[in-house]
PDB file of C-alpha atoms in Angstrom:
ATOM      1  CA  GLN A1050      40.837 233.918 190.187  1.00  0.00           C
ATOM      2  CA  MET A1051      42.236 237.418 189.998  1.00  0.00           C
ATOM      3  CA  VAL A1052      45.942 237.772 190.743  1.00  0.00           C
ATOM      4  CA  LYS A1053      48.130 240.796 191.224  1.00  0.00           C
ATOM      5  CA  ASN A1054      49.715 240.595 187.787  1.00  0.00           C
ATOM      6  CA  ASP A1055      46.350 240.158 186.026  1.00  0.00           C
ATOM      7  CA  PRO A1056      46.125 242.711 183.167  1.00  0.00           C
ATOM      8  CA  LEU A1057      42.496 243.452 184.097  1.00  0.00           C
ATOM      9  CA  LEU A1058      43.631 244.550 187.552  1.00  0.00           C
ATOM     10  CA  LYS A1059      45.874 247.156 185.933  1.00  0.00           C
ATOM     11  CA  ALA A1060      43.331 248.093 183.270  1.00  0.00           C
ATOM     12  CA  LEU A1061      40.367 248.358 185.667  1.00  0.00           C
ATOM     13  CA  PRO A1062      41.728 249.551 189.013  1.00  0.00           C
ATOM     14  CA  PHE A1063      38.468 251.363 189.718  1.00  0.00           C
ATOM     15  CA  CYS A1064      36.415 248.127 189.461  1.00  0.00           C
ATOM     16  CA  SER A1065      35.749 245.596 192.158  1.00  0.00           C
ATOM     17  CA  LYS A1066      36.901 241.997 191.937  1.00  0.00           C
ATOM     18  CA  ALA A1067      33.374 240.838 191.073  1.00  0.00           C
ATOM     19  CA  GLN A1068      33.100 243.432 188.304  1.00  0.00           C
ATOM     20  CA  ARG A1069      36.429 242.410 186.790  1.00  0.00           C
ATOM     21  CA  GLN A1070      35.299 238.782 186.920  1.00  0.00           C
ATOM     22  CA  LYS A1071      32.281 239.733 184.774  1.00  0.00           C
ATOM     23  CA  PHE A1072      34.678 240.976 182.087  1.00  0.00           C
ATOM     24  CA  VAL A1073      36.395 237.572 182.201  1.00  0.00           C
ATOM     25  CA  ASP A1074      33.127 235.600 182.137  1.00  0.00           C
ATOM     26  CA  ASN A1075      31.907 237.525 179.073  1.00  0.00           C
ATOM     27  CA  ASP A1076      35.246 237.233 177.183  1.00  0.00           C
ATOM     28  CA  VAL A1077      35.640 241.017 177.012  1.00  0.00           C
ATOM     29  CA  SER A1078      39.300 241.519 176.130  1.00  0.00           C
ATOM     30  CA  LEU A1079      41.314 244.730 176.436  1.00  0.00           C
ATOM     31  CA  ASP A1080      41.111 245.520 172.727  1.00  0.00           C
ATOM     32  CA  CYS A1081      37.295 245.568 172.957  1.00  0.00           C
ATOM     33  CA  PHE A1082      37.099 248.185 175.716  1.00  0.00           C
ATOM     34  CA  ALA A1083      36.831 251.128 173.307  1.00  0.00           C
ATOM     35  CA  LEU A1084      33.937 249.408 171.490  1.00  0.00           C
ATOM     36  CA  LEU A1085      31.759 248.900 174.567  1.00  0.00           C
ATOM     37  CA  GLN A1086      28.555 250.894 174.697  1.00  0.00           C
ATOM     38  CA  ASP A1087      26.416 252.117 177.560  1.00  0.00           C
ATOM     39  CA  ASP A1088      24.205 249.018 177.698  1.00  0.00           C
ATOM     40  CA  ASP A1089      27.335 246.840 177.843  1.00  0.00           C
ATOM     41  CA  LEU A1090      28.631 248.847 180.799  1.00  0.00           C
ATOM     42  CA  ASP A1091      25.257 248.461 182.499  1.00  0.00           C
ATOM     43  CA  ASP A1092      25.560 244.676 182.194  1.00  0.00           C
ATOM     44  CA  LEU A1093      29.187 244.588 183.331  1.00  0.00           C
ATOM     45  CA  LEU A1094      29.230 247.265 186.036  1.00  0.00           C
ATOM     46  CA  GLY A1095      25.593 247.391 187.110  1.00  0.00           C
ATOM     47  CA  ASP A1096      24.518 250.569 188.912  1.00  0.00           C
ATOM     48  CA  ASP A1097      28.048 251.612 189.861  1.00  0.00           C
ATOM     49  CA  GLU A1098      28.080 255.066 188.235  1.00  0.00           C
ATOM     50  CA  ARG A1099      31.508 255.867 189.673  1.00  0.00           C
ATOM     51  CA  ALA A1100      33.071 252.863 187.936  1.00  0.00           C
ATOM     52  CA  LYS A1101      31.205 253.569 184.685  1.00  0.00           C
ATOM     53  CA  ASN A1102      32.298 257.219 184.623  1.00  0.00           C
ATOM     54  CA  ALA A1103      35.900 256.201 185.324  1.00  0.00           C
ATOM     55  CA  PHE A1104      35.726 253.620 182.525  1.00  0.00           C
ATOM     56  CA  ARG A1105      34.328 256.171 180.029  1.00  0.00           C
ATOM     57  CA  LYS A1106      36.972 258.710 181.001  1.00  0.00           C
ATOM     58  CA  LYS A1107      39.840 256.233 180.607  1.00  0.00           C
ATOM     59  CA  TYR A1108      38.692 254.537 177.413  1.00  0.00           C
ATOM     60  CA  LYS A1109      36.649 257.417 175.944  1.00  0.00           C
ATOM     61  CA  THR A1110      33.639 255.326 175.029  1.00  0.00           C
ATOM     62  CA  ALA A1111      31.048 257.253 173.111  1.00  0.00           C
ATOM     63  CA  ALA A1112      28.031 256.767 170.933  1.00  0.00           C
ATOM     64  CA  PRO A1113      28.857 255.126 167.604  1.00  0.00           C
ATOM     65  CA  VAL A1114      29.922 257.490 164.845  1.00  0.00           C
ATOM     66  CA  GLU A1115      27.065 256.384 162.632  1.00  0.00           C
ATOM     67  CA  THR A1116      24.581 257.729 165.187  1.00  0.00           C
ATOM     68  CA  ALA A1117      26.187 261.170 165.085  1.00  0.00           C
ATOM     69  CA  ALA A1118      26.326 261.084 161.288  1.00  0.00           C
ATOM     70  CA  SER A1119      22.644 260.202 161.019  1.00  0.00           C
ATOM     71  CA  ARG A1120      21.792 263.057 163.396  1.00  0.00           C
ATOM     72  CA  THR A1121      23.791 265.480 161.242  1.00  0.00           C
ATOM     73  CA  ASP A1122      22.037 264.247 158.083  1.00  0.00           C
ATOM     74  CA  ALA A1123      18.651 264.831 159.724  1.00  0.00           C
ATOM     75  CA  LEU A1124      19.583 268.429 160.656  1.00  0.00           C
ATOM     76  CA  LEU A1125      20.822 269.149 157.129  1.00  0.00           C
ATOM     77  CA  LYS A1126      17.622 267.737 155.646  1.00  0.00           C
ATOM     78  CA  LYS A1127      15.518 269.891 157.967  1.00  0.00           C
ATOM     79  CA  ALA A1128      17.502 272.999 157.032  1.00  0.00           C
ATOM     80  CA  ALA A1129      17.016 272.262 153.324  1.00  0.00           C
ATOM     81  CA  GLU A1130      13.267 271.916 153.832  1.00  0.00           C
ATOM     82  CA  LEU A1131      13.078 275.231 155.718  1.00  0.00           C
ATOM     83  CA  ARG A1132      15.151 277.016 153.074  1.00  0.00           C
ATOM     84  CA  ALA A1133      12.968 275.619 150.288  1.00  0.00           C
ATOM     85  CA  GLY A1134       9.806 276.678 152.092  1.00  0.00           C
ATOM     86  CA  ARG A1135      11.092 280.238 152.655  1.00  0.00           C
ATOM     87  CA  LEU A1136      12.226 280.722 149.058  1.00  0.00           C
ATOM     88  CA  GLY A1137       9.283 278.916 147.498  1.00  0.00           C
ATOM     89  CA  GLU A1138      11.544 276.283 145.947  1.00  0.00           C
ATOM     90  CA  SER A1139      11.404 272.561 146.085  1.00  0.00           C
ATOM     91  CA  ALA A1140      13.859 270.777 148.341  1.00  0.00           C
ATOM     92  CA  PRO A1141      16.957 269.618 146.457  1.00  0.00           C
ATOM     93  CA  ALA A1142      17.340 265.918 145.812  1.00  0.00           C
ATOM     94  CA  PRO A1143      19.742 264.283 148.236  1.00  0.00           C
ATOM     95  CA  SER A1144      23.139 263.493 146.787  1.00  0.00           C
ATOM     96  CA  PRO A1145      26.292 262.109 148.340  1.00  0.00           C
ATOM     97  CA  ARG A1146      28.708 264.870 149.257  1.00  0.00           C
ATOM     98  CA  ARG A1147      32.398 264.470 149.673  1.00  0.00           C
ATOM     99  CA  GLY A1148      33.351 267.809 151.135  1.00  0.00           C
ATOM    100  CA  ASN A1149      34.769 268.397 154.582  1.00  0.00           C
ATOM    101  CA  GLY A1150      32.668 266.751 157.234  1.00  0.00           C
ATOM    102  CA  ASP A1151      30.553 264.728 154.765  1.00  0.00           C
ATOM    103  CA  ARG A1152      30.995 261.034 154.115  1.00  0.00           C
ATOM    104  CA  ALA A1153      29.819 258.821 151.266  1.00  0.00           C
ATOM    105  CA  PRO A1154      28.029 255.618 152.337  1.00  0.00           C
ATOM    106  CA  ALA A1155      30.442 252.913 153.383  1.00  0.00           C
ATOM    107  CA  PRO A1156      30.800 250.123 150.807  1.00  0.00           C
ATOM    108  CA  ARG A1157      29.143 246.830 151.639  1.00  0.00           C
ATOM    109  CA  GLN A1158      31.099 243.602 151.937  1.00  0.00           C
ATOM    110  CA  ARG A1159      30.388 239.983 152.738  1.00  0.00           C
ATOM    111  CA  GLY A1160      31.878 237.660 155.309  1.00  0.00           C
ATOM    112  CA  THR A1161      31.332 234.576 157.439  1.00  0.00           C
ATOM    113  CA  VAL A1162      30.426 234.639 161.130  1.00  0.00           C
ATOM    114  CA  SER A1163      33.334 233.125 163.087  1.00  0.00           C
ATOM    115  CA  TRP A1164      31.323 233.106 166.306  1.00  0.00           C
ATOM    116  CA  PHE A1165      28.552 235.127 167.903  1.00  0.00           C
ATOM    117  CA  GLU A1166      26.958 234.818 171.345  1.00  0.00           C
ATOM    118  CA  ALA A1167      23.789 236.761 172.071  1.00  0.00           C
ATOM    119  CA  ALA A1168      24.373 236.399 175.824  1.00  0.00           C
ATOM    120  CA  LYS A1169      27.721 238.205 175.489  1.00  0.00           C
ATOM    121  CA  LYS A1170      26.275 240.669 172.929  1.00  0.00           C
ATOM    122  CA  HIS A1171      29.173 240.472 170.519  1.00  0.00           C
ATOM    123  CA  GLY A1172      31.091 238.279 168.109  1.00  0.00           C
ATOM    124  CA  PHE A1173      33.421 238.365 165.106  1.00  0.00           C
ATOM    125  CA  ILE A1174      33.015 238.130 161.332  1.00  0.00           C
ATOM    126  CA  GLN A1175      35.761 236.764 159.075  1.00  0.00           C
ATOM    127  CA  SER A1176      36.053 238.949 155.964  1.00  0.00           C
ATOM    128  CA  GLU A1177      38.895 239.664 153.553  1.00  0.00           C
ATOM    129  CA  GLY A1178      41.414 237.900 155.756  1.00  0.00           C
ATOM    130  CA  ARG A1179      40.640 239.790 158.974  1.00  0.00           C
ATOM    131  CA  ASP A1180      38.324 239.515 161.974  1.00  0.00           C
ATOM    132  CA  VAL A1181      35.731 242.278 162.223  1.00  0.00           C
ATOM    133  CA  PHE A1182      34.104 242.968 165.588  1.00  0.00           C
ATOM    134  CA  VAL A1183      30.279 243.002 165.604  1.00  0.00           C
ATOM    135  CA  HIS A1184      28.022 244.184 168.423  1.00  0.00           C
ATOM    136  CA  ILE A1185      24.480 242.969 168.942  1.00  0.00           C
ATOM    137  CA  THR A1186      23.083 246.480 168.377  1.00  0.00           C
ATOM    138  CA  ASP A1187      24.278 246.297 164.747  1.00  0.00           C
ATOM    139  CA  VAL A1188      22.640 242.915 164.086  1.00  0.00           C
ATOM    140  CA  LYS A1189      19.132 242.765 162.627  1.00  0.00           C
ATOM    141  CA  GLU A1190      18.489 239.040 163.190  1.00  0.00           C
ATOM    142  CA  PRO A1191      20.066 236.217 165.209  1.00  0.00           C
ATOM    143  CA  LEU A1192      23.434 235.056 163.932  1.00  0.00           C
ATOM    144  CA  GLY A1193      25.230 231.742 164.264  1.00  0.00           C
ATOM    145  CA  GLU A1194      28.594 230.281 163.389  1.00  0.00           C
ATOM    146  CA  GLY A1195      29.023 229.851 159.639  1.00  0.00           C
ATOM    147  CA  ASP A1196      26.293 232.325 158.595  1.00  0.00           C
ATOM    148  CA  ILE A1197      27.022 234.391 155.479  1.00  0.00           C
ATOM    149  CA  VAL A1198      26.398 238.084 156.200  1.00  0.00           C
ATOM    150  CA  GLU A1199      26.630 241.428 154.423  1.00  0.00           C
ATOM    151  CA  PHE A1200      27.671 244.542 156.303  1.00  0.00           C
ATOM    152  CA  SER A1201      29.456 247.872 156.253  1.00  0.00           C
ATOM    153  CA  VAL A1202      32.734 248.426 158.060  1.00  0.00           C
ATOM    154  CA  LEU A1203      33.231 251.386 160.363  1.00  0.00           C
ATOM    155  CA  ASP A1204      36.730 252.422 161.413  1.00  0.00           C
ATOM    156  CA  PHE A1205      35.971 252.897 165.088  1.00  0.00           C
ATOM    157  CA  LYS A1206      38.996 254.279 166.934  1.00  0.00           C
ATOM    158  CA  GLY A1207      41.436 252.416 164.744  1.00  0.00           C
ATOM    159  CA  ARG A1208      39.577 249.089 164.843  1.00  0.00           C
ATOM    160  CA  PRO A1209      37.209 247.615 162.233  1.00  0.00           C
ATOM    161  CA  LYS A1210      33.621 247.366 163.442  1.00  0.00           C
ATOM    162  CA  ALA A1211      30.708 245.909 161.493  1.00  0.00           C
ATOM    163  CA  GLN A1212      27.476 247.849 161.221  1.00  0.00           C
ATOM    164  CA  ASP A1213      24.093 247.239 159.584  1.00  0.00           C
ATOM    165  CA  VAL A1214      24.726 243.465 159.524  1.00  0.00           C
ATOM    166  CA  VAL A1215      22.268 241.490 157.364  1.00  0.00           C
ATOM    167  CA  LYS A1216      22.253 237.695 157.143  1.00  0.00           C
ATOM    168  CA  ILE A1217      22.384 236.429 153.555  1.00  0.00           C
ATOM    169  CA  SER A1218      22.250 232.699 154.188  1.00  0.00           C
ATOM    170  CA  GLY A1219      22.917 230.128 156.870  1.00  0.00           C
ATOM    171  CA  PRO A1220      25.922 227.814 157.032  1.00  0.00           C
ATOM    172  CA  PRO A1221      26.292 225.410 154.093  1.00  0.00           C
ATOM    173  CA  PRO A1222      24.496 222.088 154.615  1.00  0.00           C
ATOM    174  CA  PRO A1223      26.731 219.204 155.635  1.00  0.00           C
ATOM    175  CA  ALA A1224      27.857 216.895 152.854  1.00  0.00           C
ATOM    176  CA  LYS A1225      25.623 213.875 152.434  1.00  0.00           C
ATOM    177  CA  VAL A1226      27.240 210.796 153.953  1.00  0.00           C
ATOM    178  CA  GLU A1227      26.302 207.352 152.661  1.00  0.00           C
ATOM    179  CA  ARG A1228      24.804 205.111 155.347  1.00  0.00           C
ATOM    180  CA  VAL A1229      25.561 201.405 155.558  1.00  0.00           C
ATOM    181  CA  ARG A1230      23.471 198.661 157.157  1.00  0.00           C
ATOM    182  CA  GLY A1231      25.247 195.836 158.938  1.00  0.00           C
ATOM    183  CA  THR A1232      25.395 193.546 161.964  1.00  0.00           C
ATOM    184  CA  CYS A1233      27.110 193.979 165.314  1.00  0.00           C
ATOM    185  CA  LEU A1234      29.795 191.317 165.671  1.00  0.00           C
ATOM    186  CA  TRP A1235      30.518 192.225 169.280  1.00  0.00           C
ATOM    187  CA  TYR A1236      30.320 195.284 171.512  1.00  0.00           C
ATOM    188  CA  ASP A1237      31.672 195.759 175.046  1.00  0.00           C
ATOM    189  CA  SER A1238      30.239 198.782 176.880  1.00  0.00           C
ATOM    190  CA  THR A1239      32.922 198.449 179.565  1.00  0.00           C
ATOM    191  CA  ARG A1240      35.728 198.753 177.022  1.00  0.00           C
ATOM    192  CA  LYS A1241      33.653 201.289 175.042  1.00  0.00           C
ATOM    193  CA  MET A1242      34.383 199.664 171.697  1.00  0.00           C
ATOM    194  CA  GLY A1243      33.303 196.918 169.338  1.00  0.00           C
ATOM    195  CA  PHE A1244      33.206 195.793 165.712  1.00  0.00           C
ATOM    196  CA  LEU A1245      30.475 195.817 163.090  1.00  0.00           C
ATOM    197  CA  LYS A1246      30.152 193.889 159.845  1.00  0.00           C
ATOM    198  CA  GLY A1247      28.670 195.694 156.869  1.00  0.00           C
ATOM    199  CA  SER A1248      26.544 194.272 154.090  1.00  0.00           C
ATOM    200  CA  ASP A1249      29.702 194.197 151.942  1.00  0.00           C
ATOM    201  CA  GLY A1250      31.331 191.788 154.409  1.00  0.00           C
ATOM    202  CA  GLN A1251      33.874 194.315 155.684  1.00  0.00           C
ATOM    203  CA  GLU A1252      34.486 194.584 159.428  1.00  0.00           C
ATOM    204  CA  ILE A1253      34.690 198.078 160.863  1.00  0.00           C
ATOM    205  CA  PHE A1254      35.631 199.483 164.280  1.00  0.00           C
ATOM    206  CA  CYS A1255      33.186 201.531 166.361  1.00  0.00           C
ATOM    207  CA  HIS A1256      33.675 203.564 169.550  1.00  0.00           C
ATOM    208  CA  ALA A1257      31.108 204.243 172.279  1.00  0.00           C
ATOM    209  CA  SER A1258      31.126 207.975 171.507  1.00  0.00           C
ATOM    210  CA  ASP A1259      29.690 207.199 168.042  1.00  0.00           C
ATOM    211  CA  VAL A1260      26.968 204.778 169.227  1.00  0.00           C
ATOM    212  CA  LYS A1261      23.532 206.285 169.838  1.00  0.00           C
ATOM    213  CA  ASP A1262      21.744 203.222 171.260  1.00  0.00           C
ATOM    214  CA  GLN A1263      22.644 200.198 173.341  1.00  0.00           C
ATOM    215  CA  ILE A1264      23.758 197.511 170.913  1.00  0.00           C
ATOM    216  CA  GLY A1265      24.827 193.895 171.293  1.00  0.00           C
ATOM    217  CA  GLU A1266      25.935 190.883 169.305  1.00  0.00           C
ATOM    218  CA  GLY A1267      23.677 190.125 166.361  1.00  0.00           C
ATOM    219  CA  ASP A1268      21.831 193.456 166.370  1.00  0.00           C
ATOM    220  CA  VAL A1269      21.117 195.045 162.977  1.00  0.00           C
ATOM    221  CA  VAL A1270      22.604 198.560 162.876  1.00  0.00           C
ATOM    222  CA  GLU A1271      23.026 201.419 160.442  1.00  0.00           C
ATOM    223  CA  TYR A1272      26.086 203.676 160.333  1.00  0.00           C
ATOM    224  CA  ALA A1273      28.319 205.929 158.268  1.00  0.00           C
ATOM    225  CA  SER A1274      32.049 205.437 157.890  1.00  0.00           C
ATOM    226  CA  VAL A1275      34.975 207.846 157.912  1.00  0.00           C
ATOM    227  CA  ASN A1276      38.706 207.474 157.474  1.00  0.00           C
ATOM    228  CA  PHE A1277      40.459 207.781 160.833  1.00  0.00           C
ATOM    229  CA  ASN A1278      44.266 207.521 160.910  1.00  0.00           C
ATOM    230  CA  GLY A1279      44.252 205.485 157.722  1.00  0.00           C
ATOM    231  CA  LYS A1280      41.559 203.043 158.906  1.00  0.00           C
ATOM    232  CA  SER A1281      37.787 202.950 158.546  1.00  0.00           C
ATOM    233  CA  LYS A1282      35.743 203.907 161.586  1.00  0.00           C
ATOM    234  CA  ALA A1283      31.967 203.761 162.071  1.00  0.00           C
ATOM    235  CA  ILE A1284      30.182 206.927 163.170  1.00  0.00           C
ATOM    236  CA  ASP A1285      26.563 207.822 163.949  1.00  0.00           C
ATOM    237  CA  VAL A1286      25.707 204.186 164.740  1.00  0.00           C
ATOM    238  CA  SER A1287      21.981 203.625 165.320  1.00  0.00           C
ATOM    239  CA  LEU A1288      20.050 200.472 166.156  1.00  0.00           C
ATOM    240  CA  ILE A1289      17.648 199.172 163.500  1.00  0.00           C
ATOM    241  CA  GLU A1290      16.546 195.799 164.873  1.00  0.00           C
ATOM    242  CA  ARG A1291      17.405 193.698 167.904  1.00  0.00           C
ATOM    243  CA  ALA A1292      18.865 190.223 167.431  1.00  0.00           C
ATOM    244  CA  PRO A1293      16.339 187.413 168.063  1.00  0.00           C
ATOM    245  CA  PRO A1294      16.621 185.944 171.562  1.00  0.00           C
ATOM    246  CA  PRO A1295      18.485 182.602 171.849  1.00  0.00           C
ATOM    247  CA  PRO A1296      16.324 179.429 172.076  1.00  0.00           C
ATOM    248  CA  PRO A1297      15.647 178.185 175.617  1.00  0.00           C
ATOM    249  CA  PRO A1298      17.778 175.240 176.819  1.00  0.00           C
ATOM    250  CA  PRO A1299      16.180 171.758 176.548  1.00  0.00           C
ATOM    251  CA  LEU A1300      14.299 170.502 179.579  1.00  0.00           C
ATOM    252  CA  PRO A1301      15.899 167.626 181.561  1.00  0.00           C
ATOM    253  CA  PRO A1302      14.293 164.155 181.007  1.00  0.00           C
ATOM    254  CA  THR A1303      11.516 163.199 183.399  1.00  0.00           C
ATOM    255  CA  ILE A1304      11.780 159.720 184.991  1.00  0.00           C
ATOM    256  CA  VAL A1305       8.720 158.127 186.504  1.00  0.00           C
ATOM    257  CA  SER A1306       9.161 155.714 189.404  1.00  0.00           C
ATOM    258  CA  THR A1307       8.395 152.061 188.543  1.00  0.00           C
ATOM    259  CA  THR A1308       6.861 151.320 191.907  1.00  0.00           C
ATOM    260  CA  ASP A1309       4.128 152.758 194.005  1.00  0.00           C
ATOM    261  CA  GLN A1310       6.397 152.651 197.046  1.00  0.00           C
ATOM    262  CA  PRO A1311       7.720 156.118 197.987  1.00  0.00           C
ATOM    263  CA  LEU A1312      11.431 156.409 197.421  1.00  0.00           C
ATOM    264  CA  GLU A1313      13.562 157.373 200.390  1.00  0.00           C
ATOM    265  CA  ASP A1314      16.149 158.973 198.140  1.00  0.00           C
ATOM    266  CA  GLU A1315      14.491 159.568 194.767  1.00  0.00           C
ATOM    267  CA  GLU A1316      17.159 161.642 193.014  1.00  0.00           C
ATOM    268  CA  PRO A1317      19.978 158.970 192.978  1.00  0.00           C
ATOM    269  CA  ALA A1318      17.431 156.442 191.771  1.00  0.00           C
ATOM    270  CA  ARG A1319      16.283 158.787 189.007  1.00  0.00           C
ATOM    271  CA  VAL A1320      19.864 159.281 187.806  1.00  0.00           C
ATOM    272  CA  PHE A1321      20.661 155.532 188.000  1.00  0.00           C
ATOM    273  CA  LEU A1322      17.516 154.485 186.106  1.00  0.00           C
ATOM    274  CA  SER A1323      18.222 157.097 183.450  1.00  0.00           C
ATOM    275  CA  ILE A1324      21.738 155.708 182.937  1.00  0.00           C
ATOM    276  CA  VAL A1325      20.518 152.084 182.806  1.00  0.00           C
ATOM    277  CA  SER A1326      17.744 153.034 180.395  1.00  0.00           C
ATOM    278  CA  ASP A1327      20.203 154.790 178.088  1.00  0.00           C
ATOM    279  CA  VAL A1328      22.704 151.899 178.138  1.00  0.00           C
ATOM    280  CA  ALA A1329      20.513 148.758 178.222  1.00  0.00           C
ATOM    281  CA  GLY A1330      17.282 150.080 176.776  1.00  0.00           C
ATOM    282  CA  ALA A1331      13.925 150.730 178.319  1.00  0.00           C
ATOM    283  CA  GLY A1332      12.867 147.058 178.087  1.00  0.00           C
ATOM    284  CA  TRP A1333      15.602 145.916 180.430  1.00  0.00           C
ATOM    285  CA  ILE A1334      13.756 147.331 183.419  1.00  0.00           C
ATOM    286  CA  GLU A1335      10.293 145.838 183.215  1.00  0.00           C
ATOM    287  CA  ASP A1336      10.081 144.059 186.499  1.00  0.00           C
ATOM    288  CA  GLN A1337       8.660 146.343 189.190  1.00  0.00           C
ATOM    289  CA  GLN A1338      10.348 144.285 191.872  1.00  0.00           C
ATOM    290  CA  LEU A1339      13.734 144.882 190.224  1.00  0.00           C
ATOM    291  CA  GLY A1340      12.966 148.550 189.974  1.00  0.00           C
ATOM    292  CA  ALA A1341      12.023 148.622 193.662  1.00  0.00           C
ATOM    293  CA  ALA A1342      15.222 146.756 194.581  1.00  0.00           C
ATOM    294  CA  LEU A1343      17.330 149.151 192.558  1.00  0.00           C
ATOM    295  CA  THR A1344      15.771 152.239 194.039  1.00  0.00           C
ATOM    296  CA  GLY A1345      15.959 150.865 197.574  1.00  0.00           C
TER     297      GLY A1345
END
């Protein structure tokens, strides 16, 4: 929310609250105002020509210097061609001039992209111990964090600005981490933690944030390990094979009645006959009349 002491309120008094909020949403800080171009103002201020004119007047935004220099070079080349045609001479070969008003090509340097967001149309490159601003109009291909780039530096109103940015290579590949196969000793999803046991017999802690799949006791898993606060911790835990299901419990013994008479209360008789059979042996109850008497 915008407050009265917000620096943007003092820096952009001619903008509405919604317009100032766009500067905040796109991370456009005060030191970047002089680097904004017309298409940036169109995105930030929309069709509000009054606000855009006031912004240009206060911060003196203009076309990049390299555009003006290239236009001057084109006019000089055209004049040389006309002079050569009038005098019947060939046009002189281009050569870098260092007189007043002429500039030699800026030296190229390399750096690493600190961050760049195409949606915000700008980013920063880390080079020679400083951050260099880069606008999307000076980028020839998509950039990402960690990319190695080559570029020229333009001193734009006292601030370094990258131009003609070319990507040399992407970020370095991550170091190869050795993976270990082991078994889940226990894992509690409610507590978001558990322990694994590697093939070397070592137990290792794992947290829910490092577990890709649902795991449980006995599951075969694969993981990498890192040192965390002096102790080993499993990361990038993935399930390889589920533990076999436990065997079903044994079925209760079935007792057949020793008489054809229906039993009024069969369950107590079943339990009693089972106990007698276990203690005295199955041959003790051979008489059907005894069985009937016992079950009655």
